[in-house]
């Protein structure tokens, strides 16, 4: 059901299971023990970066389904996306899975976009079970959006490190201990930032817009949530979004964190301002935050994945970088799986 301007509320959508897979840098981070599959090399034992990313995505889905004892034939729809042209990680994994497929793209916001779309299909009765999945890979993203890793170009401190990993969630109507209660679909926001090495500044206004709209649509305050976690703002964008929301009358200072700051250690090599990428919010949410919900550490969280919608062509044409953010609410019900 639509509530307010941009929010969907769900009455019968539950998180059935989750799966994650990550690369070496993420496995070395503070959440390394939270992930289902870890690799000690960026190739993930494959011949190239793109195959490695696809393997991560398929690993996350395989683990997600096996935890629930569900065969892929029992899934009605697969909603997925990634950062590569023609979302090839998602589409090629769909070729393997042979599950009816909807490809989505919202840059790094795709994790919550896919979860929101999958949840709406289940809520509307168009699917009994749906899988939402995303992936990203440091080397594939560098090759497409900036420079090949082999180039060795130096980066400023405002740059983020694309997370190598994948996350998948199985959504259904069977009652579990985590319910998906609402989703706020973001608008495209562009404040004129043109530096592709400063995506935090570009995405923060979009995050603030979606969060403020979510509060207004549902007539709630930030205190409603134990945690409000953004996706990829990292050290640069996180203080900006807090300041922007204070101007709107909402103070999230005491319950805000960012997945890009959680996935790596502050002193980890070459993480710069923190993490980004489709997998950033996905692996932190599905690998870490869902577990804290199940354990009762949190009862209700708002996950706001942020995406910078630029491309190398548009940057080279001196265009600014539009951004978007999508938010999903995960709430503990207290029921057992």
PDB file of C-alpha atoms in Angstrom, residues 1 53 62 165 202 234 278:
ATOM      1  CA  UNK A   1       0.000   0.000   0.000  1.00  0.00           C
ATOM      2  CA  UNK A  53      32.060 -11.102  -9.433  1.00  0.00           C
ATOM      3  CA  UNK A  62      23.309 -20.604  -3.232  1.00  0.00           C
ATOM      4  CA  UNK A 165      31.247  -9.083  -2.605  1.00  0.00           C
ATOM      5  CA  UNK A 202      27.210  13.646  -4.437  1.00  0.00           C
ATOM      6  CA  UNK A 234      31.581   6.807   4.130  1.00  0.00           C
ATOM      7  CA  UNK A 278      26.310  -2.448  -4.611  1.00  0.00           C
TER       8      UNK A 278
END
